[in-house]
C-alpha cells in the first residue's frame, strides 16, 4: 500500500500479470465503442483533440483558398475577377475563418490532446463538456459557411462595424448569419475555456505544483482565462446588433440615440485579448518544444510564465489603440498608447528566453526546430510593426492601410501557423506512432518561410505608399502594381509550402517510420507512455518531482532530492476514475468518477445549431422545438449513472456523478 494513501493501490513490482490485468481492465473501462456510435458519443480528449486539429486545418485551407482568389484579383490593377459584392463577402469570410474558425480552435486541438498527458491525468475535468465544445465549434463553422452557396455570406468585414452592418445599409441575411454564428461559436469557446481552467487547477499529477507545469499549459490557461472575460463582450455586441436588426431596437442607431462607437468598444474589448489568446498557446508550444532540440531546459522558466500572464493582463487595457482615429479624448490617447508600448516588454522577455536557450544549447536541426526558429524572426517583425502603430501620430497615418494588414498577418499567420505546423511535426509521433519525413518537412518549411515573407512583407510598403485596406481593385497609376504582384506571388508560394506539409502528413500517416515511445528524447510526461497513448493514458498515475521528469538523471539534481516516480503512482480502476489534486501544490485530494461516453453532447449541439438556424430564418416554432430538444438533451446528459463498482476508501473524498 502507498503510504500517501493506504486505500489506493499501487503496482506490485515483479508481478507482470498484475500489470497486464490492470491494463486490460483499464482498456475495457476507457476505450471507445467502435463504429459510428463511438464516433458520435466519445468523450476521449485525444479523439476530440484530433478532431479539433483536422477541422481547424480544413478551415485553414478554406480561408487560404479565399485569400488566393483575392490575391488573383489584386495581382494587377483594374482586374475584374470578382465583383465588389463578391470581394466583400470573400474578405469577410477569409477574416472570420482565419481568426475565429482556425487560429484558436487549432490550438484548442493541441491542448485537448496534450494537456492530460503532460499533466499526468486520465482526461479533461469535464469530458462531456469537452465534446460539446467541439460539436458547437463544428456546427458554428457549418452555419457560417452555409450562407456562401446562396450568396448571402457575411459582407461587412470580420470586424462588422456599424452602421455598415446595420439594417439600413445591409438589409439581407448576411449580417444576421454572422451575428448568430458568432454567438454560437462564443458558447463553444466559453465552455472549452472553463474546462481548461478547471483541468489545470484540479487534474494535475501529484507533485506537479503550479511552478512545474509546462509553459504550454500556462499559455492555454492564460488564453482560457482571457476568453472567459472577453467572449461575453463580443457575444453581447452581436446579440444587440441582432436585436437592432430584428426588433427595431436602437443600441447602435445614432438617429435614435444609439452609439455606433459602442460597437467598436465591445468588439475590440474582445478582439484584442483574442489576439493574445491565439498567440500565447502557440508561444507555449515553442517554449516547451524548442528546448528539446536545444538539449537543455528553457532559460528563464519563471519569467516566461509570468510574462505570459502579464501579456494577457495588459492586453485587456489596450483595445483603444484600434480606435485612435475615432476622435477619442487626448488623455485616452496618451494612456492607451503608452499601454500598447508597455505590452512589448513581456513579449521581449519570452523572445530573449528563446534566444538564450538557443545560444546556450546544442541545437539539433530537425524539422520542428526550423519552424520554431523561423517563428522567432516572424514574432519580432510582427511585434515591432505592432509597437509602431502604438504611436498615435504614426497610427493616424497608417490606420486603414495595408501596413496594418501586414502586421495582422505577421501576428496571426507568422506567430500562429509556424508554431502550429512545428507542433504537428513534434507531436505527430504521439498522435500516430509514426515519424514525418525530414526531407519533405524542411522543403515545406523553406517554401513557406520564403513565400510568407515574399507575400506579406511588401504589404508594409504598400501601406506606406497609401494603399487602403478592403479595396477590391486599384488604378494602374497609383504606384502599387509591383508590391501587389509580389504579394500575390508570395501567397501562392506559401500555399505550395502548405501543400507540401499536407502531402507529408498524408504520406507519413500511412507509411512513416515507427516512432517509438520518445523519439525526440523529450522531458515531459506525454513521452513516458506509448505512442499513440492508450485510452486511459496512464496505467498508474505518476508522481512528479520536477519540471523535467524524464531528464532528471542528466540534469544537476541535488543529492537526496526527490525523484519523479512514473511507474509507482496510484491505480484507479474501479470504473472510470481520475485523481483530483489541490490547486497549488497538487496534493491528492479526491477520486473523481468520470462520465462515460454519451450521445448527449452531440445531440445538444445539433439542437443548439437548429435553434440558431431557426432564429436566422425567423422560424419561431422551430426555435421553441429546438429549445425543448436542448432541454431534453441536458436531462439525458445529467441523468445519474450507476457506478460499475462502489467504494468509499477511508481518508479520501469520492466525488460521484461527474457529468461534465
XYZ file of C-alpha atoms in Angstrom:
660
model
C 0.000 0.000 0.000
C 1.175 3.512 -0.720
C 1.985 5.482 2.381
C 0.431 8.675 0.998
C -2.954 7.000 0.846
C -3.310 3.461 2.145
C -6.562 2.931 0.287
C -5.268 3.489 -3.226
C -3.471 0.580 -4.836
C -0.044 0.920 -6.398
C 1.565 -1.541 -8.804
C 3.286 -4.512 -7.271
C 6.681 -4.704 -8.955
C 7.894 -8.068 -10.114
C 4.350 -9.287 -10.854
C 3.847 -8.877 -14.581
C 0.370 -10.495 -14.615
C -0.786 -7.788 -12.201
C 0.241 -5.048 -14.623
C -1.292 -6.887 -17.570
C -4.590 -7.477 -15.815
C -4.763 -3.836 -14.712
C -4.099 -2.540 -18.204
C -6.718 -4.854 -19.683
C -9.247 -3.693 -17.107
C -8.445 -0.044 -17.803
C -8.657 -0.671 -21.531
C -12.175 -2.065 -21.156
C -13.209 0.835 -18.935
C -11.881 3.692 -21.054
C -11.932 2.556 -24.674
C -14.494 3.993 -27.075
C -17.036 1.753 -28.754
C -16.036 1.094 -32.386
C -18.115 2.305 -35.301
C -20.360 5.289 -35.753
C -21.810 5.008 -32.270
C -18.426 5.509 -30.705
C -17.548 8.259 -33.168
C -20.592 10.306 -32.155
C -20.539 9.522 -28.432
C -16.844 9.558 -27.499
C -15.614 11.928 -24.816
C -11.956 10.863 -25.097
C -9.829 14.010 -25.061
C -7.442 12.533 -27.637
C -10.177 11.930 -30.198
C -11.636 15.379 -29.563
C -8.212 16.996 -29.850
C -7.518 15.358 -33.203
C -10.954 16.388 -34.460
C -10.236 19.967 -33.488
C -6.917 19.828 -35.341
C -8.319 18.301 -38.517
C -11.384 20.565 -38.606
C -9.315 23.689 -37.949
C -6.905 22.756 -40.749
C -9.848 22.270 -43.121
C -10.972 25.791 -42.272
C -7.372 26.987 -42.757
C -7.404 25.567 -46.267
C -10.771 27.170 -46.996
C -9.538 30.526 -45.721
C -6.369 30.078 -47.759
C -8.311 29.449 -50.972
C -10.330 32.597 -50.299
C -7.072 34.532 -49.844
C -5.620 33.208 -53.106
C -8.733 34.255 -55.033
C -8.420 37.760 -53.569
C -4.733 37.874 -54.461
C -5.558 36.969 -58.070
C -7.963 39.915 -58.083
C -5.321 42.266 -56.632
C -2.298 40.998 -58.561
C -2.842 43.520 -61.327
C -4.733 46.860 -61.471
C -8.268 47.106 -62.798
C -8.838 43.354 -62.530
C -12.386 42.016 -62.870
C -12.099 38.515 -61.404
C -14.501 39.493 -58.595
C -17.302 41.999 -58.291
C -17.241 44.397 -55.331
C -20.014 42.425 -53.600
C -18.207 39.118 -54.092
C -14.970 40.618 -52.825
C -16.693 41.955 -49.691
C -18.087 38.536 -48.866
C -14.782 36.851 -49.645
C -12.549 39.051 -47.499
C -15.080 38.958 -44.673
C -15.247 35.159 -44.640
C -11.473 34.957 -45.022
C -11.022 37.004 -41.864
C -13.753 35.160 -39.966
C -12.302 31.804 -40.979
C -8.678 32.502 -40.162
C -9.264 34.391 -36.919
C -12.217 32.547 -35.406
C -12.506 29.148 -37.112
C -8.797 28.312 -37.411
C -6.456 30.208 -35.112
C -7.870 29.379 -31.666
C -9.534 26.017 -32.464
C -6.277 24.577 -33.794
C -4.569 25.491 -30.512
C -7.509 24.011 -28.618
C -6.835 20.816 -30.545
C -3.246 20.655 -29.309
C -4.271 21.465 -25.751
C -7.155 18.984 -25.732
C -4.851 16.196 -26.829
C -1.716 17.139 -24.910
C -2.927 18.643 -21.625
C -3.996 15.468 -19.780
C -0.830 13.743 -20.988
C 1.571 16.467 -19.841
C -0.383 16.913 -16.595
C -0.399 13.193 -15.805
C -4.202 12.869 -15.908
C -6.659 10.406 -17.393
C -8.822 13.025 -19.159
C -10.003 16.603 -19.034
C -12.009 17.705 -15.991
C -15.332 17.744 -17.892
C -15.141 15.217 -20.746
C -18.702 15.708 -21.986
C -18.340 19.479 -21.930
C -15.185 18.961 -23.965
C -17.132 17.038 -26.596
C -19.857 19.701 -26.627
C -17.296 22.447 -27.274
C -16.120 20.622 -30.411
C -19.600 19.962 -31.787
C -20.623 23.589 -31.258
C -17.435 24.771 -32.988
C -18.093 22.479 -35.951
C -21.755 23.466 -36.263
C -20.927 27.183 -35.931
C -18.480 26.874 -38.822
C -21.001 24.989 -40.946
C -23.658 27.569 -40.032
C -21.468 30.437 -41.228
C -20.406 28.712 -44.446
C -23.922 27.559 -45.304
C -24.590 31.141 -46.396
C -21.947 31.010 -49.136
C -23.865 28.951 -51.758
C -26.764 31.405 -51.541
C -24.565 34.468 -51.995
C -25.535 35.683 -48.530
C -22.232 35.347 -46.659
C -21.209 37.996 -44.095
C -20.019 41.058 -46.019
C -19.128 43.876 -43.587
C -15.624 42.709 -42.662
C -14.692 40.402 -39.812
C -14.908 43.483 -37.510
C -18.503 44.100 -38.717
C -18.578 47.840 -37.990
C -21.899 49.619 -37.715
C -23.611 51.458 -39.349
C -22.432 49.449 -42.403
C -23.640 46.311 -40.603
C -26.933 47.948 -39.685
C -30.232 47.184 -41.331
C -30.372 50.485 -43.229
C -27.179 49.684 -45.192
C -27.251 45.871 -45.125
C -30.789 44.525 -45.274
C -30.023 40.933 -46.339
C -29.473 37.965 -44.009
C -25.685 38.258 -44.307
C -25.110 40.072 -41.016
C -27.765 38.062 -39.147
C -25.913 34.867 -40.040
C -22.631 36.337 -38.841
C -24.139 37.608 -35.581
C -25.840 34.338 -34.676
C -22.891 32.224 -35.819
C -20.535 34.181 -33.609
C -22.793 33.797 -30.573
C -22.901 30.023 -31.157
C -19.125 29.931 -31.564
C -18.767 32.010 -28.401
C -20.646 29.364 -26.416
C -18.179 26.752 -27.684
C -15.207 28.912 -26.722
C -16.607 29.668 -23.272
C -17.339 26.084 -22.243
C -13.981 24.952 -23.626
C -12.116 27.672 -21.730
C -13.855 26.809 -18.462
C -12.838 23.188 -18.962
C -9.184 24.126 -19.417
C -9.130 26.275 -16.292
C -10.667 23.587 -14.068
C -8.426 20.893 -15.563
C -5.315 22.897 -14.699
C -6.485 23.625 -11.173
C -7.683 20.136 -10.251
C -6.309 17.435 -12.583
C -2.533 17.655 -12.289
C -0.407 14.683 -11.283
C 0.588 14.504 -7.605
C 3.641 16.654 -7.042
C 3.154 18.796 -10.160
C 2.940 22.062 -8.261
C 1.918 25.186 -10.094
C 5.566 26.105 -10.758
C 6.244 22.772 -12.507
C 3.617 22.836 -15.249
C 4.864 23.205 -18.847
C 4.726 26.658 -20.453
C 2.201 25.362 -22.997
C -0.172 24.912 -20.073
C 0.493 28.473 -18.906
C -0.238 29.764 -22.412
C -3.534 27.920 -22.796
C -4.569 28.674 -19.217
C -3.974 32.395 -19.736
C -5.795 32.356 -23.068
C -8.724 30.493 -21.495
C -8.970 32.934 -18.610
C -8.900 35.811 -21.087
C -11.621 34.195 -23.185
C -13.905 33.816 -20.170
C -13.682 37.582 -19.669
C -13.593 38.729 -23.304
C -16.038 36.492 -25.196
C -19.122 37.827 -23.334
C -18.351 41.319 -24.679
C -18.487 40.299 -28.335
C -21.430 37.951 -27.766
C -23.328 40.878 -26.245
C -22.365 43.111 -29.183
C -23.625 40.616 -31.774
C -26.801 39.967 -29.785
C -27.545 43.698 -29.503
C -26.913 44.112 -33.234
C -29.310 41.240 -33.962
C -31.930 42.932 -31.775
C -31.428 46.181 -33.714
C -31.905 44.363 -36.987
C -34.828 42.131 -35.959
C -36.843 44.020 -33.369
C -36.117 47.676 -34.092
C -34.047 48.464 -31.013
C -31.556 51.327 -31.270
C -28.379 50.291 -29.472
C -26.191 51.388 -32.407
C -28.582 53.694 -34.289
C -27.307 57.260 -33.885
C -30.525 58.777 -35.248
C -32.433 57.284 -32.330
C -29.938 57.897 -29.533
C -27.719 54.872 -30.162
C -23.921 54.911 -30.202
C -22.033 53.400 -33.184
C -18.787 53.587 -31.201
C -20.343 51.271 -28.613
C -19.916 48.512 -31.179
C -16.211 49.229 -31.570
C -15.661 49.286 -27.812
C -17.453 45.968 -27.251
C -15.822 44.353 -30.270
C -12.241 45.388 -29.517
C -12.621 44.661 -25.788
C -12.883 41.116 -27.101
C -10.818 41.153 -30.274
C -7.566 42.470 -28.872
C -7.370 39.975 -25.994
C -8.369 37.387 -28.595
C -5.144 38.176 -30.470
C -3.189 37.064 -27.421
C -5.484 34.052 -26.971
C -4.375 32.805 -30.390
C -0.727 33.685 -29.797
C 0.085 32.702 -26.195
C -0.620 28.952 -26.579
C 1.487 28.978 -29.764
C 4.286 30.685 -27.835
C 3.855 27.950 -25.210
C 4.409 25.294 -27.876
C 7.711 26.958 -28.773
C 8.738 27.407 -25.121
C 8.231 23.688 -24.449
C 9.404 22.134 -27.703
C 12.337 24.381 -28.691
C 14.412 23.393 -25.599
C 14.042 19.726 -26.588
C 16.007 20.418 -29.768
C 18.476 22.632 -27.867
C 19.120 19.768 -25.436
C 18.657 21.926 -22.378
C 15.782 23.329 -20.270
C 14.215 26.649 -21.209
C 16.185 29.621 -19.933
C 14.071 31.693 -17.547
C 11.037 29.459 -16.994
C 9.607 31.686 -14.250
C 9.969 34.996 -16.155
C 8.430 33.393 -19.253
C 5.459 32.052 -17.263
C 4.923 35.427 -15.580
C 5.292 37.286 -18.886
C 2.612 35.031 -20.392
C 0.123 36.086 -17.743
C 1.253 39.740 -17.882
C 0.709 39.844 -21.654
C -2.944 38.921 -21.289
C -3.492 41.265 -18.336
C -2.050 44.240 -20.226
C -3.900 43.103 -23.356
C -7.186 43.999 -21.688
C -6.215 47.675 -21.434
C -5.025 48.323 -24.992
C -8.186 47.848 -27.074
C -8.467 51.612 -27.699
C -5.409 51.578 -29.952
C -7.744 50.184 -32.625
C -9.781 53.376 -32.231
C -7.141 56.130 -32.215
C -8.710 57.691 -35.312
C -12.254 57.851 -33.916
C -11.864 61.157 -32.093
C -11.438 59.919 -28.530
C -10.013 62.370 -25.917
C -6.293 63.155 -25.840
C -5.870 61.718 -22.322
C -7.210 58.364 -23.520
C -4.845 58.504 -26.497
C -1.869 59.019 -24.185
C -2.873 56.278 -21.718
C -3.718 53.588 -24.250
C -0.778 54.474 -26.473
C 1.573 54.002 -23.515
C -0.072 50.715 -22.555
C 0.272 49.490 -26.128
C 4.018 50.086 -25.942
C 4.392 48.538 -22.488
C 2.870 45.286 -23.697
C 6.009 44.738 -25.779
C 8.021 44.159 -22.574
C 6.628 40.724 -21.595
C 6.878 39.629 -25.241
C 10.526 40.674 -25.228
C 11.105 38.577 -22.094
C 9.934 35.455 -23.938
C 11.982 36.355 -27.019
C 15.215 36.744 -25.040
C 14.487 33.474 -23.218
C 14.215 31.632 -26.550
C 17.403 33.261 -27.876
C 19.291 32.432 -24.683
C 18.097 28.829 -24.916
C 19.384 28.667 -28.488
C 22.676 30.326 -27.586
C 23.466 28.138 -24.590
C 22.106 24.890 -26.033
C 23.327 22.381 -28.588
C 20.699 22.675 -31.328
C 19.611 19.594 -33.250
C 18.392 20.734 -36.652
C 15.250 18.701 -37.088
C 12.158 19.944 -38.936
C 10.294 21.190 -35.836
C 13.350 23.221 -34.855
C 13.251 25.071 -38.191
C 9.627 26.097 -37.680
C 10.255 27.228 -34.107
C 13.380 29.195 -35.043
C 11.611 30.799 -38.010
C 8.760 31.745 -35.721
C 11.127 33.823 -33.553
C 12.081 36.043 -36.505
C 8.459 36.472 -37.588
C 7.467 37.193 -33.994
C 9.987 40.031 -33.793
C 8.880 41.550 -37.117
C 5.202 41.362 -36.168
C 5.879 42.753 -32.708
C 7.919 45.696 -33.964
C 5.286 46.693 -36.524
C 2.674 46.487 -33.772
C 4.621 48.781 -31.472
C 4.944 51.267 -34.323
C 1.158 51.621 -34.528
C 1.061 52.297 -30.767
C 2.491 55.760 -31.532
C -0.646 57.826 -32.058
C 0.608 60.153 -34.861
C 2.026 57.183 -36.777
C -1.172 55.233 -36.242
C -3.175 58.104 -37.726
C -1.003 57.831 -40.840
C -1.060 54.017 -41.099
C -4.616 53.371 -39.913
C -6.760 51.561 -42.505
C -3.789 50.966 -44.801
C -2.127 47.753 -45.885
C 0.588 48.309 -43.271
C -1.946 47.142 -40.680
C -2.838 44.161 -42.898
C 0.853 43.205 -42.977
C 1.133 43.469 -39.198
C -2.025 41.397 -38.754
C -0.714 38.607 -40.959
C 2.681 38.510 -39.276
C 0.906 38.219 -35.937
C -1.861 35.788 -36.894
C -0.123 33.694 -39.556
C 3.540 34.001 -38.658
C 3.115 33.677 -34.903
C 0.375 31.046 -35.128
C 0.838 28.905 -38.227
C 4.585 28.304 -37.899
C 4.437 27.079 -34.266
C 1.334 25.038 -35.117
C 2.992 23.237 -38.025
C 6.139 22.806 -35.946
C 3.934 21.367 -33.210
C 2.366 18.911 -35.656
C 5.828 17.667 -36.657
C 6.827 17.461 -32.980
C 3.727 15.632 -31.681
C 2.860 13.651 -34.823
C 4.686 10.608 -33.382
C 2.497 10.919 -30.285
C -0.667 11.226 -32.384
C 0.038 8.347 -34.767
C 3.095 6.401 -33.595
C 4.911 7.356 -36.812
C 7.502 9.941 -37.808
C 7.094 12.529 -40.530
C 9.565 12.992 -43.366
C 12.557 15.207 -42.617
C 13.167 15.869 -46.304
C 9.620 16.963 -47.052
C 9.459 18.830 -43.750
C 12.469 21.015 -44.482
C 11.336 21.571 -48.070
C 7.945 22.648 -46.785
C 9.467 24.968 -44.187
C 11.691 26.865 -46.611
C 8.890 27.130 -49.149
C 6.507 28.514 -46.527
C 9.096 30.800 -44.940
C 10.190 32.345 -48.241
C 6.629 32.573 -49.530
C 5.372 34.131 -46.311
C 7.937 36.916 -46.248
C 7.704 37.493 -50.004
C 3.942 37.697 -49.691
C 3.415 39.775 -46.571
C 6.461 41.995 -46.113
C 5.666 44.038 -49.266
C 2.294 44.821 -47.686
C 4.169 47.136 -45.300
C 5.458 49.062 -48.317
C 2.010 49.139 -49.911
C 0.645 50.660 -46.707
C 3.403 53.274 -46.580
C 2.547 54.110 -50.182
C -1.035 54.784 -49.083
C -2.875 51.684 -50.290
C -6.069 51.451 -48.201
C -7.479 48.233 -46.815
C -10.527 46.475 -48.221
C -10.397 47.832 -51.779
C -11.152 45.276 -54.466
C -9.185 46.973 -57.268
C -6.968 49.986 -57.942
C -5.872 52.229 -60.807
C -2.588 51.445 -62.618
C -1.041 54.850 -61.842
C -1.168 54.537 -58.001
C 2.334 53.050 -57.671
C 1.072 49.825 -56.064
C 1.490 47.448 -59.011
C 4.816 45.851 -58.101
C 4.181 45.322 -54.392
C 0.790 43.758 -55.097
C 2.248 41.418 -57.703
C 4.973 40.342 -55.256
C 2.380 39.764 -52.547
C 0.288 37.609 -54.856
C 3.298 35.554 -55.962
C 4.410 35.085 -52.374
C 0.918 33.965 -51.353
C 0.974 31.174 -53.917
C 4.481 30.129 -52.880
C 3.308 29.956 -49.259
C 0.295 27.893 -50.353
C 2.664 25.498 -52.145
C 4.560 25.036 -48.882
C 1.313 24.234 -47.069
C 0.541 21.685 -49.795
C 3.929 20.029 -49.195
C 3.063 19.812 -45.493
C -0.311 18.188 -46.239
C 1.346 15.641 -48.537
C 3.854 14.880 -45.780
C 1.075 14.343 -43.234
C -0.887 12.054 -45.571
C 2.182 10.018 -46.537
C 3.555 9.749 -43.015
C 0.206 8.694 -41.532
C 0.296 5.555 -43.662
C 3.971 4.932 -44.394
C 6.036 6.933 -41.919
C 8.659 5.008 -39.933
C 7.603 3.814 -36.480
C 8.489 6.385 -33.853
C 8.904 4.572 -30.568
C 7.836 5.983 -27.234
C 10.112 9.062 -27.084
C 11.747 9.752 -30.470
C 12.836 13.307 -29.604
C 14.269 12.428 -26.168
C 11.856 14.954 -24.634
C 11.494 15.597 -20.875
C 7.733 15.882 -20.328
C 5.192 13.308 -19.212
C 3.408 12.738 -22.526
C 6.518 10.924 -23.780
C 6.517 8.497 -20.839
C 3.615 6.492 -22.301
C 3.211 4.612 -25.557
C 2.751 6.423 -28.870
C -0.127 6.677 -29.607
C -1.307 6.592 -25.980
C -3.783 4.012 -24.665
C -7.357 5.174 -23.947
C -6.596 5.532 -20.225
C -3.314 7.459 -20.807
C -1.527 6.227 -17.655
C -1.919 2.758 -16.141
C -0.539 4.225 -12.915
C -0.885 7.935 -12.247
C 2.667 9.259 -11.814
C 4.267 11.285 -9.034
C 6.192 14.313 -10.299
C 9.107 15.944 -8.507
C 10.494 18.356 -11.137
C 9.688 20.276 -14.319
C 11.559 17.730 -16.438
C 10.652 14.293 -15.090
C 12.286 12.410 -17.989
C 15.540 14.388 -17.781
C 16.191 14.099 -14.059
C 19.085 11.674 -14.477
C 21.041 14.041 -16.716
C 20.291 17.370 -15.023
C 22.221 18.579 -11.998
C 19.889 17.457 -9.225
C 20.999 17.928 -5.601
C 21.924 14.736 -3.830
C 18.986 13.323 -1.934
C 16.439 15.427 -3.837
C 13.082 13.841 -4.572
C 12.779 11.997 -7.866
C 9.743 11.582 -10.058
C 8.119 8.169 -9.886
C 6.460 7.471 -13.204
C 5.529 3.843 -12.580
C 4.710 3.878 -8.876
C 1.659 6.130 -8.710
C -1.982 5.452 -7.926
C -4.050 2.846 -9.731
C -7.658 3.870 -10.146
C -9.522 1.033 -11.836
C -12.896 0.805 -10.079
C -14.765 2.274 -13.036
C -13.733 5.375 -14.954
C -11.841 7.234 -12.251
C -9.412 10.135 -12.128
C -7.437 11.747 -9.354
C -8.115 15.309 -8.232
C -5.323 17.305 -6.627
C -5.096 20.605 -4.788
C -4.794 23.739 -6.972
C -1.329 24.942 -5.939
C 0.748 22.078 -4.544
C -1.015 19.228 -6.404
C -1.571 17.043 -3.371
C -4.043 14.137 -3.858
C -7.430 15.373 -2.774
C -10.266 13.310 -4.232
C -11.215 10.464 -6.524
C -13.409 11.620 -9.390
C -15.860 9.280 -11.076
C -15.645 10.332 -14.704
C -18.644 10.171 -17.060
C -18.951 7.510 -19.712
C -19.360 8.138 -23.427
C -22.665 9.743 -24.308
C -24.650 10.946 -27.311
C -25.942 13.869 -25.240
C -23.193 16.403 -26.207
C -23.691 15.686 -29.911
C -27.489 15.862 -29.689
C -27.334 19.051 -27.622
C -25.011 20.559 -30.222
C -27.417 19.613 -33.011
C -30.402 21.184 -31.251
C -28.374 24.309 -30.415
C -27.412 24.670 -34.078
C -31.063 24.148 -35.075
C -32.079 26.856 -32.614
C -29.741 29.408 -34.170
C -30.743 28.313 -37.661
C -34.405 28.824 -36.783
C -33.591 32.263 -35.391
C -31.868 33.185 -38.662
C -34.933 32.019 -40.642
C -37.407 33.647 -38.236
C -38.948 30.211 -37.676
C -40.178 30.805 -34.150
C -41.934 27.438 -33.906
C -38.641 25.811 -34.798
C -36.978 27.864 -32.052
C -39.455 26.523 -29.494
C -38.965 22.921 -30.616
C -35.176 23.345 -30.561
C -35.305 24.698 -27.005
C -37.317 21.639 -25.961
C -34.720 19.435 -27.658
C -31.896 21.215 -25.830
C -33.684 20.711 -22.501
C -34.205 17.008 -23.202
C -30.541 16.631 -24.146
C -29.456 18.268 -20.902
C -31.697 15.921 -18.899
C -30.121 12.920 -20.642
C -26.675 14.435 -20.034
C -27.252 14.861 -16.299
C -29.158 11.625 -15.715
C -27.354 9.739 -12.896
C -25.158 6.838 -13.900
C -24.768 3.644 -11.912
C -21.129 3.193 -10.939
C -19.594 -0.086 -12.059
C -18.024 -0.569 -8.643
C -18.881 1.249 -5.449
C -16.222 2.034 -2.887
C -15.642 4.594 -0.216
C -11.964 4.461 0.797
C -11.164 5.954 4.153
C -9.459 9.329 4.186
C -10.187 10.136 0.559
C -13.173 12.041 -0.753
C -15.010 10.338 -3.591
C -16.834 12.640 -5.977
C -19.531 10.744 -7.825
C -21.856 11.672 -10.626
C -19.477 13.922 -12.528
C -21.390 14.528 -15.734
C -19.184 17.217 -17.225
